[in-house]
Amino acid sequence: MGKKRAAAAVLAVVFALALTGCAAKPVPVDPTPYLSVEFSGMSGEGTAAWSFDSEGFAAACGEDVKDAAGLAACVDGSLDKAEGLSNGDTVTFRWNCDADTAQQEHNAVLAPEDATFTVEGLDEWVTALDQIGQTDWDTLAAAGEDALRQREGDAITGAECLGGYMLVRQDFSSEMVDVHNMLYAAYKVEAQLPDGSSLTYYAGVGFGDLVLHGDGSVEVTGDYGFMAYGNIDVKAGGDYYNFTGFETLEDMNTECIDGYQGMYSVESNVTEAAA
């Protein structure tokens, strides 16, 4: 009888140890899904910042992890690069967690792997006409026409936008270059002179430092609605009248756009056929 009791006691101890061993087995947990990285600023000068949802991570650890909130508090890491970022770059978050503390105090094995993120959504300087969506283009074209009418007053009877010239800075050394880009909206303008005669000429209205935001919208952050320099003198009824513009599109190109060659790259979709 005593032997049976002894055997039963041994079995009980072995079973208890087995249960204890199962309960003590560290639980693998991965904090990566609760990590987020946000990018801000201008492409080329962008910054990155990270945040960790410690509450969400702790709630997901499960009951076998001891003091999940305490475990979450000791989860840490850093980005390999957080400044001077451009869209398309990659940054890597490297975890820096105390594995011994996680296992001994929290019954957990942190299983983080380096997390890589692609930089996106940073603002950029506009470098091409096709980056300007139709809605923003319509807004700029209307603003250019308003600028023309404010300049010339009631003499303007019509202004047809023929497209635009996109100038993007190339030469950073010239003192003449003080903006990152310029857009000149080109117009075929109809004006009526006091004697009843009409005048057709061409004008350009400029917008400086256009920024393409991460949501695809375009914003003018520099000079807004300035006139391309040009001068037309006409005589009507014995008096002379002056208009800011050019007699032909070729004159506008030669006198206004071509002068920026070398300092700016120039793209144009200006055409007489534009409606």
Short mmCIF file of N, CA, C and O in Angstrom, two decimals, residues 21 37 40 45 54 56 68 70 72-73 87 96 131-132 154 175 182-183 219 227-228 231 242 247 251 254 266:
data_model
loop_
_atom_site.label_atom_id
_atom_site.label_comp_id
_atom_site.label_asym_id
_atom_site.label_seq_id
_atom_site.Cartn_x
_atom_site.Cartn_y
_atom_site.Cartn_z
N GLY A 21 5.91 23.14 -16.93
CA GLY A 21 6.77 23.32 -18.10
C GLY A 21 6.00 23.87 -19.28
O GLY A 21 6.47 24.74 -20.01
N VAL A 37 5.25 54.20 -39.51
CA VAL A 37 6.23 55.22 -39.86
C VAL A 37 5.54 56.25 -40.75
O VAL A 37 4.87 55.88 -41.72
N SER A 40 7.11 63.22 -43.82
CA SER A 40 6.63 64.59 -44.00
C SER A 40 7.73 65.45 -44.62
O SER A 40 8.91 65.08 -44.60
N GLU A 45 14.22 66.50 -48.87
CA GLU A 45 14.46 67.06 -47.54
C GLU A 45 13.48 66.46 -46.53
O GLU A 45 13.24 67.03 -45.47
N SER A 54 1.52 50.68 -28.33
CA SER A 54 1.83 49.78 -27.22
C SER A 54 0.57 49.14 -26.64
O SER A 54 0.59 47.97 -26.24
N GLY A 56 -2.28 48.45 -28.25
CA GLY A 56 -2.74 47.42 -29.17
C GLY A 56 -1.87 46.17 -29.11
O GLY A 56 -2.37 45.04 -29.15
N ALA A 68 1.80 42.10 -19.97
CA ALA A 68 1.95 42.51 -21.37
C ALA A 68 2.23 44.00 -21.51
O ALA A 68 3.00 44.43 -22.38
N GLY A 70 3.88 45.83 -19.42
CA GLY A 70 5.29 46.02 -19.10
C GLY A 70 6.18 45.59 -20.25
O GLY A 70 7.21 46.22 -20.51
N ALA A 72 5.31 45.69 -23.41
CA ALA A 72 5.17 46.72 -24.44
C ALA A 72 6.04 47.93 -24.14
O ALA A 72 6.58 48.57 -25.04
N ALA A 73 6.20 48.22 -22.86
CA ALA A 73 6.98 49.40 -22.46
C ALA A 73 8.46 49.24 -22.76
O ALA A 73 9.18 50.24 -22.89
N ASN A 87 10.97 60.74 -52.10
CA ASN A 87 10.00 59.71 -52.48
C ASN A 87 10.70 58.58 -53.21
O ASN A 87 11.52 58.81 -54.10
N ASN A 96 15.27 47.17 -31.10
CA ASN A 96 16.29 47.11 -30.06
C ASN A 96 15.59 46.71 -28.76
O ASN A 96 15.24 47.54 -27.93
N GLN A 131 2.12 66.64 -64.46
CA GLN A 131 1.88 66.51 -63.02
C GLN A 131 0.76 67.43 -62.55
O GLN A 131 0.28 67.29 -61.42
N ILE A 132 0.37 68.34 -63.40
CA ILE A 132 -0.70 69.28 -63.06
C ILE A 132 -2.02 68.70 -63.56
O ILE A 132 -2.26 68.60 -64.76
N ASP A 154 -11.09 96.90 -69.33
CA ASP A 154 -12.20 96.57 -70.21
C ASP A 154 -11.80 96.43 -71.67
O ASP A 154 -12.63 96.03 -72.51
N GLU A 175 22.77 83.73 -60.36
CA GLU A 175 22.03 84.64 -59.49
C GLU A 175 20.67 84.99 -60.09
O GLU A 175 19.78 85.48 -59.38
N MET A 182 8.77 77.54 -62.81
CA MET A 182 7.80 78.55 -63.21
C MET A 182 6.87 77.96 -64.25
O MET A 182 7.31 77.18 -65.11
N LEU A 183 5.62 78.31 -64.16
CA LEU A 183 4.65 77.97 -65.20
C LEU A 183 4.15 79.26 -65.82
O LEU A 183 3.69 80.16 -65.11
N GLU A 219 -0.02 73.27 -55.76
CA GLU A 219 -0.18 74.57 -55.11
C GLU A 219 0.95 75.50 -55.55
O GLU A 219 2.11 75.08 -55.63
N MET A 227 2.93 88.95 -64.93
CA MET A 227 2.92 89.04 -66.38
C MET A 227 4.30 88.77 -66.96
O MET A 227 5.32 89.26 -66.44
N ALA A 228 4.33 87.99 -68.04
CA ALA A 228 5.57 87.84 -68.80
C ALA A 228 5.87 89.17 -69.48
O ALA A 228 4.99 89.79 -70.09
N ASN A 231 5.97 94.09 -74.66
CA ASN A 231 5.43 95.43 -74.83
C ASN A 231 4.91 95.62 -76.25
O ASN A 231 5.62 95.38 -77.22
N ASN A 242 -0.82 101.03 -74.87
CA ASN A 242 0.19 100.03 -74.58
C ASN A 242 -0.44 98.78 -73.96
O ASN A 242 -1.30 98.87 -73.08
N GLU A 247 3.47 90.18 -80.16
CA GLU A 247 2.70 90.15 -81.40
C GLU A 247 2.48 88.74 -81.90
O GLU A 247 1.46 88.45 -82.53
N ASP A 251 7.45 85.40 -80.90
CA ASP A 251 8.05 86.49 -80.12
C ASP A 251 8.05 86.16 -78.63
O ASP A 251 9.01 86.45 -77.91
N THR A 254 10.83 83.69 -78.02
CA THR A 254 12.16 84.29 -78.17
C THR A 254 12.48 85.24 -77.03
O THR A 254 13.57 85.20 -76.45
N VAL A 266 12.85 73.51 -70.36
CA VAL A 266 11.58 74.08 -70.80
C VAL A 266 10.73 73.00 -71.49
O VAL A 266 11.21 72.32 -72.39
#
